[in-house]
Coordinates of C-alpha atoms in Angstrom, one line a residue:
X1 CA 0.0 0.0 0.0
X2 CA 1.7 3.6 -1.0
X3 CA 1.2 6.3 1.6
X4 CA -0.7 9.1 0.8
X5 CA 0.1 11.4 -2.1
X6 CA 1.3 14.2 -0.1
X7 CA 3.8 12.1 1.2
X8 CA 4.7 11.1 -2.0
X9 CA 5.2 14.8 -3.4
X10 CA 7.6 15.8 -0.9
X11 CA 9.4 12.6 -1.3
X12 CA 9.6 13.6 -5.0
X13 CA 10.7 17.3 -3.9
X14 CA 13.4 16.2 -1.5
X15 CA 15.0 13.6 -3.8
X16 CA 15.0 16.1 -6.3
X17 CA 17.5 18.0 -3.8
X18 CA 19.2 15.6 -3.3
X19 CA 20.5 14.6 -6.8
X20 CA 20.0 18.2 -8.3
X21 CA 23.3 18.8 -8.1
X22 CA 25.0 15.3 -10.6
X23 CA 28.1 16.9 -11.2
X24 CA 29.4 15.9 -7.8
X25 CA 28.7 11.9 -8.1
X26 CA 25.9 9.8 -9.1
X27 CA 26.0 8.2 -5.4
X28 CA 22.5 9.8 -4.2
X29 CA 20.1 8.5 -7.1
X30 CA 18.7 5.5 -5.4
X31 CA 18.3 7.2 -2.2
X32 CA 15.4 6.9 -0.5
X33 CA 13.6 8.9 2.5
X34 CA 11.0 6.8 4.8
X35 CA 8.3 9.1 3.2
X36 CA 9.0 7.6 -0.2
X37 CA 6.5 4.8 -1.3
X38 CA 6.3 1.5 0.3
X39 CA 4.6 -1.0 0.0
X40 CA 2.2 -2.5 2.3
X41 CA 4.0 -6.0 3.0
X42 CA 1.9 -8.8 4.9
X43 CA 3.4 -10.7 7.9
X44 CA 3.4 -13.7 5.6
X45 CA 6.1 -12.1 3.2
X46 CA 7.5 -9.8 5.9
X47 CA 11.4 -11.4 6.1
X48 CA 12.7 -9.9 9.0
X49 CA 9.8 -11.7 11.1
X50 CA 12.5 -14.4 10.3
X51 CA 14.9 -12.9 12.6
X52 CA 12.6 -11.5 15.4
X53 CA 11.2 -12.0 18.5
X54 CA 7.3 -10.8 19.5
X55 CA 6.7 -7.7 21.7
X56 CA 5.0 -9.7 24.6
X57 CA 8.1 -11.3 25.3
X58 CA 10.2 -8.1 25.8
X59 CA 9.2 -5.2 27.9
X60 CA 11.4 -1.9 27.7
X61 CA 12.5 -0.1 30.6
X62 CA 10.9 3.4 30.7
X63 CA 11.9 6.1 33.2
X64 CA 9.1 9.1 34.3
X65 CA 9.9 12.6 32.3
X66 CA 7.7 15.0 33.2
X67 CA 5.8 16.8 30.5
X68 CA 7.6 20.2 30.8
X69 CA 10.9 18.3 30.9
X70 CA 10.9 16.2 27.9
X71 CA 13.5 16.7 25.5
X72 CA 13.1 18.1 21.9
X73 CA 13.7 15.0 19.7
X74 CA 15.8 16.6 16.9
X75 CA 16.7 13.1 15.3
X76 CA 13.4 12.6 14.5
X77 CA 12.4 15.4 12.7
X78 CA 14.6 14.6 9.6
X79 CA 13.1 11.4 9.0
X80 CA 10.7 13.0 6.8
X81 CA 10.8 16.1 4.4
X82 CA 9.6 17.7 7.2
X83 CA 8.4 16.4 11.2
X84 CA 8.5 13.1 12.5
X85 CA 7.1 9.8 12.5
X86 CA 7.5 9.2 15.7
X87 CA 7.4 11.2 19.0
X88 CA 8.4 9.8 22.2
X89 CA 6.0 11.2 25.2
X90 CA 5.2 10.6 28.7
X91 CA 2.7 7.8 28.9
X92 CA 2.5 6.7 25.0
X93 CA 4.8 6.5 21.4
X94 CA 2.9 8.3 18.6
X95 CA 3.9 6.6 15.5
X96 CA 2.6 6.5 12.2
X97 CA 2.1 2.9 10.1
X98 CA 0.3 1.1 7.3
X99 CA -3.1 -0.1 9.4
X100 CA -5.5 -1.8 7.1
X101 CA -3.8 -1.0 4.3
X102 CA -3.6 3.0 5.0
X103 CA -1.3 5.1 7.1
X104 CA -2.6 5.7 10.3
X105 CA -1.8 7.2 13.8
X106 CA -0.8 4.9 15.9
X107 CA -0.1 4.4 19.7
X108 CA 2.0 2.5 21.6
X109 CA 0.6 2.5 25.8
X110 CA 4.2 1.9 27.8
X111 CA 2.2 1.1 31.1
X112 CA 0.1 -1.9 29.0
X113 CA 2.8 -2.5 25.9
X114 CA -0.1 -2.6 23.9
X115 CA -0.4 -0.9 20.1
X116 CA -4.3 1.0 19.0
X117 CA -5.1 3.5 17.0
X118 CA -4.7 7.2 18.2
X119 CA -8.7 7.6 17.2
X120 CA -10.6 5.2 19.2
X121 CA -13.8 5.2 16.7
X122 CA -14.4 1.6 15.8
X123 CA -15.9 2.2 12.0
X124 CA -13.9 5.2 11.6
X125 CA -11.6 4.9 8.2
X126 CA -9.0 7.2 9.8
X127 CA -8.6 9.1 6.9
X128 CA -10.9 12.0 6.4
X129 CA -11.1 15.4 8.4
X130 CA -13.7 14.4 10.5
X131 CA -11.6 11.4 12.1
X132 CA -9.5 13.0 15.3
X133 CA -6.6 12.0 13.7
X134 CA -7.2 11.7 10.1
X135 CA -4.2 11.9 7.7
X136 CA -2.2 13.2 10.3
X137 CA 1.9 13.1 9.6
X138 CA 4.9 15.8 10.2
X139 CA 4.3 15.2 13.8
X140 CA 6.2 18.0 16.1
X141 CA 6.1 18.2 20.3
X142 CA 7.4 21.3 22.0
X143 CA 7.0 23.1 25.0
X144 CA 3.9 20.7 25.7
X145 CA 2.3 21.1 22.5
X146 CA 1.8 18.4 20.1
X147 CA 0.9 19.5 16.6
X148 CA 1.1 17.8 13.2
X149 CA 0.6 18.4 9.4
X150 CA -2.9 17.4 8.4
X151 CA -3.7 17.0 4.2
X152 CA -6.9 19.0 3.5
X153 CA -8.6 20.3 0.5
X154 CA -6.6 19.4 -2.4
X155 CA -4.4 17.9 -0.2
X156 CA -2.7 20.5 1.0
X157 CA -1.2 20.6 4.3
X158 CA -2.6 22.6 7.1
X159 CA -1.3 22.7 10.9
X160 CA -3.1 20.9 13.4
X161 CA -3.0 21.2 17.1
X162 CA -3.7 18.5 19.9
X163 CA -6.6 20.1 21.7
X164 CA -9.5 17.9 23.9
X165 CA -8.3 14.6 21.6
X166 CA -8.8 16.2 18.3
X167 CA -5.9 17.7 16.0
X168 CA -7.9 20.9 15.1
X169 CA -6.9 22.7 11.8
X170 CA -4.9 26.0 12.9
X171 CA -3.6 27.6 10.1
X172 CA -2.2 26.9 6.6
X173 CA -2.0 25.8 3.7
X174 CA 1.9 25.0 3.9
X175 CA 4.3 23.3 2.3
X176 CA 6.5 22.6 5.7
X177 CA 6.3 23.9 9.2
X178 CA 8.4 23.5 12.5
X179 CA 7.1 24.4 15.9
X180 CA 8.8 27.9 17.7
X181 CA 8.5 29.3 21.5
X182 CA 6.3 31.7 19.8
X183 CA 4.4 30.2 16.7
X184 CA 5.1 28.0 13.5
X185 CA 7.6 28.6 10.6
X186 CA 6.7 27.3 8.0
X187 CA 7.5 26.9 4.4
X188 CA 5.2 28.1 1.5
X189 CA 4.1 26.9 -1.9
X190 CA 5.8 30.3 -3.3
X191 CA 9.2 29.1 -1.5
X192 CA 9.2 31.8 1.3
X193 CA 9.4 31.3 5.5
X194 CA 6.6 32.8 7.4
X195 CA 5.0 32.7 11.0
X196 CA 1.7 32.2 12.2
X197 CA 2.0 34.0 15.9
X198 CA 0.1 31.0 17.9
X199 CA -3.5 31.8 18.1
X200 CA -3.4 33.4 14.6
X201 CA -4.3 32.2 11.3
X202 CA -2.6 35.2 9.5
X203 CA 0.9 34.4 7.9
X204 CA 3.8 36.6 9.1
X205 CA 6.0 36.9 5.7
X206 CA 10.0 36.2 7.3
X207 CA 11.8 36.1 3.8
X208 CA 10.7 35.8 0.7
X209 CA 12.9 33.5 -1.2
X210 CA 13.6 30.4 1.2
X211 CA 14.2 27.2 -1.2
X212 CA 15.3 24.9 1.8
X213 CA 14.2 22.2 3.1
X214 CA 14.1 20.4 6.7
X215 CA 13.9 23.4 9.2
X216 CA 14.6 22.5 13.0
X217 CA 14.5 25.5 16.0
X218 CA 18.2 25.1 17.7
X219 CA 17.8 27.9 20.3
X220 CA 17.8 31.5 18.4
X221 CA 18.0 30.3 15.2
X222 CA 15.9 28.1 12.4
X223 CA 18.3 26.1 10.5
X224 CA 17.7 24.7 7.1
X225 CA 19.4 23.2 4.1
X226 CA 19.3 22.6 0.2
X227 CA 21.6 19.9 -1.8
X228 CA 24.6 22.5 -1.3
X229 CA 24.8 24.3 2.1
X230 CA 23.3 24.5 5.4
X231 CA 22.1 28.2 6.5
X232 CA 20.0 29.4 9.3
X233 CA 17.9 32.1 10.2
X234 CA 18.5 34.9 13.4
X235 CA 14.5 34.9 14.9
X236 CA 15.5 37.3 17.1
X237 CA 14.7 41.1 16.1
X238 CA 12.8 42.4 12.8
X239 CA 15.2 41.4 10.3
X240 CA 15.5 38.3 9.2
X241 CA 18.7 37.5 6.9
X242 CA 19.6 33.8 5.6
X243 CA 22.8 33.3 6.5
X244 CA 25.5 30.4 5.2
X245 CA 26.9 27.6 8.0
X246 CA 28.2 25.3 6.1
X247 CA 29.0 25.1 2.2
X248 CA 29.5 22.6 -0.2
X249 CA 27.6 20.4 2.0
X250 CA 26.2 17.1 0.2
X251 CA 22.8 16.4 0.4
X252 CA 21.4 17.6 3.3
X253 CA 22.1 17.7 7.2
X254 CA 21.0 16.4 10.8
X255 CA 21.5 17.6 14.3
X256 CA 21.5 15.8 17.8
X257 CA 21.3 20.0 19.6
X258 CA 24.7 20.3 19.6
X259 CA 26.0 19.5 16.1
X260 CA 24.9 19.7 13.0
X261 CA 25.8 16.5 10.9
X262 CA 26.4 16.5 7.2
X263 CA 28.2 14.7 3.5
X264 CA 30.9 16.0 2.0
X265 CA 33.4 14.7 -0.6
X266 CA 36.8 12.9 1.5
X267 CA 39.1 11.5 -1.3
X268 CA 36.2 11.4 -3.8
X269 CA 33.7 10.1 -2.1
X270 CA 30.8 11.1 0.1
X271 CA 32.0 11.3 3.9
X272 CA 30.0 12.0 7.2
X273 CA 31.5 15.2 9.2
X274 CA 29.9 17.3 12.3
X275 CA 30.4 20.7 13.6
X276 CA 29.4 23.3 16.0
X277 CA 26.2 25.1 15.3
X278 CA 28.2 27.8 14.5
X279 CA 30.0 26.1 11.7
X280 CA 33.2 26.1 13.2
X281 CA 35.3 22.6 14.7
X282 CA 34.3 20.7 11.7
X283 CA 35.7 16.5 12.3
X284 CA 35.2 13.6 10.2
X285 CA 33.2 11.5 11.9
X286 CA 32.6 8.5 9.9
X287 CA 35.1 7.6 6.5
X288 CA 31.8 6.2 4.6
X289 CA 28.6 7.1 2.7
X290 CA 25.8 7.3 6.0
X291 CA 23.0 9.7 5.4
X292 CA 22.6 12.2 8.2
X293 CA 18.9 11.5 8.1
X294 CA 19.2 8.2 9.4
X295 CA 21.2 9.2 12.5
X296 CA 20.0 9.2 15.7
X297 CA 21.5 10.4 19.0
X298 CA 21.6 9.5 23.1
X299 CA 24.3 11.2 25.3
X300 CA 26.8 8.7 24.5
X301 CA 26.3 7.0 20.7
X302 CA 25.0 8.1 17.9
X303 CA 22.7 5.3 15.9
X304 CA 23.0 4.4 12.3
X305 CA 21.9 1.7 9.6
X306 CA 23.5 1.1 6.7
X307 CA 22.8 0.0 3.3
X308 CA 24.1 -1.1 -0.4
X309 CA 21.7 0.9 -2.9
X310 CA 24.0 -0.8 -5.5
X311 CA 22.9 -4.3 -4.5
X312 CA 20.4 -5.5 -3.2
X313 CA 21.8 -8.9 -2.1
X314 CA 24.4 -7.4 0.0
X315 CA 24.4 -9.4 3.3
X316 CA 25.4 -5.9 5.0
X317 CA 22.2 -4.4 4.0
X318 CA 20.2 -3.4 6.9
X319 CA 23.2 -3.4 9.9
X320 CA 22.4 -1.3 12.5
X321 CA 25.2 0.5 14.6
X322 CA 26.3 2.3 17.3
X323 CA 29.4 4.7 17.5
X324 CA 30.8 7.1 19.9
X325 CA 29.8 10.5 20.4
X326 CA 33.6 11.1 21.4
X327 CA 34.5 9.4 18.2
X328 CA 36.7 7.1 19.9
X329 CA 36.9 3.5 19.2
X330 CA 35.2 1.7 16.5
X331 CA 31.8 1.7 15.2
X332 CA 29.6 -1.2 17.1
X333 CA 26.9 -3.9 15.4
X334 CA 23.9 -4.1 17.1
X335 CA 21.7 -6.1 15.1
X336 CA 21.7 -7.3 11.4
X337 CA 18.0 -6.3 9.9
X338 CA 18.9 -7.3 6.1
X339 CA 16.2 -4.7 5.1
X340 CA 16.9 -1.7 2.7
X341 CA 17.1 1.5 5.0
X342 CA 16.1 0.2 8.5
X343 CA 15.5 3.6 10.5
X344 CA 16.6 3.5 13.9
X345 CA 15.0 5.6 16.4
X346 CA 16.2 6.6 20.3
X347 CA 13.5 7.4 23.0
X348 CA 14.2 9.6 25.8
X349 CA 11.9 7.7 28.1
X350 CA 13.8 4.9 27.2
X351 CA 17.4 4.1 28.8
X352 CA 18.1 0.5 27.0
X353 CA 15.8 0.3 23.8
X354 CA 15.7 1.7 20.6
X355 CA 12.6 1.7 17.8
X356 CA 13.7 0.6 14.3
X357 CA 11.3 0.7 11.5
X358 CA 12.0 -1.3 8.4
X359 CA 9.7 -2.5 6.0
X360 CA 6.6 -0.8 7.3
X361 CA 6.8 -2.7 10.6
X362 CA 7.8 -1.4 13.9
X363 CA 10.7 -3.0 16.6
X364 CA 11.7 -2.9 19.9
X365 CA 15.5 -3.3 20.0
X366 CA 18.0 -3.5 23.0
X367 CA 20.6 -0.7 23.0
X368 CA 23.3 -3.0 23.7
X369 CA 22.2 -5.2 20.4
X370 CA 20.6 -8.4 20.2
X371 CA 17.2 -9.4 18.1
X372 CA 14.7 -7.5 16.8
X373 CA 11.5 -7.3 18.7
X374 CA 8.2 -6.6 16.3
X375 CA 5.8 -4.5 17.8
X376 CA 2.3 -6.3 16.6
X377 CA 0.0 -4.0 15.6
X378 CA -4.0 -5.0 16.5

């Protein structure tokens, strides 16, 4: 089953970034995001089932955050053109996955490890505005406020936010949005950044030519990135200038809130570096293609998976790692997947499990490495 055409457009948008620029290598054109099209594979022909173990059988330790102290989950905003897939809170894991052959909010209760759907409406198709939940993606949680991109008329994307167990339509159309201390900046159709001022439905124009993609709040500034360089944004007083962090950057970029992560060329080929949020201290951190997308970060490691877009058959396709934040050492194997672009996910209420989806299906995996646990959906 292909997820929703939205999600397919910005798919087509972003991979158009990323290969716009073919003079540097032909390395990016198989590339895939998790928002590209999938399809909707049964348990039956599902092969990782194979190699893992059932959800009932494995129960993650989870620690209390309160609300107000929850982190702001960086990682998983790049997952997608734009928002996440899945947000870690208190009492429950939003994530979004193929449910009766459409993609649908989903919910994962910690205190009962049991999966249902976000709208509790028996005959409810989960897929029209009048469903709580209905085609909601792009999910974003800050200072206690959960919001998410919601496709309406002609499918274009409007902002919802969490109120009384409905995502209520705030303001839009957009073409991206991320979630401020004082509103939502958000990309247009006419390739400019604006704010809607929360409680307002009237777009705030910041600049007027903004052709970037993935933008992500790290204190002051809104960062952002095309296939070339990395710039950000001063949302402080009435000027707003785009300013270059990092050039001749391949691809695009990811951060943990302390580093920015990016590609660039290391004895002709594609290399994974990190620096300040300043730009400055730049360090190779890995000596091989890894897409800064598909990174994810605790205090100590940062996660990764790999794959062969060249072949297929590669018995490396699908290893999930772990490396150290210090850089020290060698990188670690947690877990062999043998699925094309397994994306690994770390949960702050979580001290010893990580959430990898591959193939449309959800896992439970130990930090330490181990088997893949599937998360069984109802």
């Amino acid at each position: 089953m292909k997820k929703n055409t939205i999600l397919y457009l910005f798919s087509t948008i972003f991979i158009f970034f990323l290969t716009a620029c073919s003079d540097k290598s032909n390395w990016k054109d198989d590339f895939r995001l998790e928002a590209d099209d999938k399809e909707n594979i049964s348990s039956e022909d599902n092969l990782l089932l194979n190699n893992s173990e059932t959800s009932d059988v494995y129960k993650p330790t989870w620690i209390d955050i309160a609300p107000e102290d929850m982190p702001y989950q960086y990682a998983n905003m790049f997952k997608s053109v734009s928002g996440a897939f899945v947000i870690d809170l208190t009492e429950k894991i939003l994530f979004e996955a193929t449910y009766q052959g459409k993609p649908t909010l989903m919910e994962y209760k910690k205190d009962f490890g049991h999966i249902e759907t976000f709208c509790k409406l028996a005959t409810c198709s989960h897929n029209t505005d009048e469903c709580v939940a209905g085609n909601v993606y792009q999910l974003d949680y800050r200072n206690q406020i959960l919001c998410a991109g919601r496709t309406q008329k002609d499918a274009d994307i409007w902002i919802s936010q969490l109120k009384n167990g409905r995502f209520e339509f705030v303001a839009g159309p957009v073409n991206s949005f991320v979630q401020g201390d004082d509103g939502y900046y958000c990309t247009t159709k006419d390739a400019s950044l604006v704010r809607f001022k929360f409680g307002s439905d009237k777009p705030q124009l910041l600049v007027e030519k903004f052709q970037y993609i993935k933008p992500v709040i790290l204190g002051n500034y809104l960062y952002a990135a095309n296939e070339v360089e990395v710039v950000r944004v001063d949302l402080r007083g009435s000027v707003y200038n785009v300013e270059t962090v990092i050039s001749d950057v391949i691809s695009c970029y990811s951060t943990d809130g302390n580093h920015l992560y990016y590609l660039k060329m290391e004895s002709e080929k594609p290399a994974l570096y990190r620096c300040d949020l300043e730009g400055n201290n730049q360090e190779l951190v890995l000596n091989k293609l890894i897409f800064p997308t598909y990174l994810s970060y605790d205090d100590t490691y940062i996660y990764y998976s790999t794959t062969n877009s060249n072949n297929s058959e590669d018995p490396t396709n699908g290893d999930i790692y772990r490396f150290s934040k210090d850089l020290s050492g060698e990188p670690e194997l947690l877990c062999k997947t043998y699925a094309n672009y397994p994306v690994v996910y770390v949960l702050p209420t979580s001290p010893d499990t990580l959430l990898v989806e591959a193939n449309n299906f959800y896992y439970f995996l130990p930090k330490t490495g181990g088997e893949l646990i599937e998360l069984v959906l109802p």
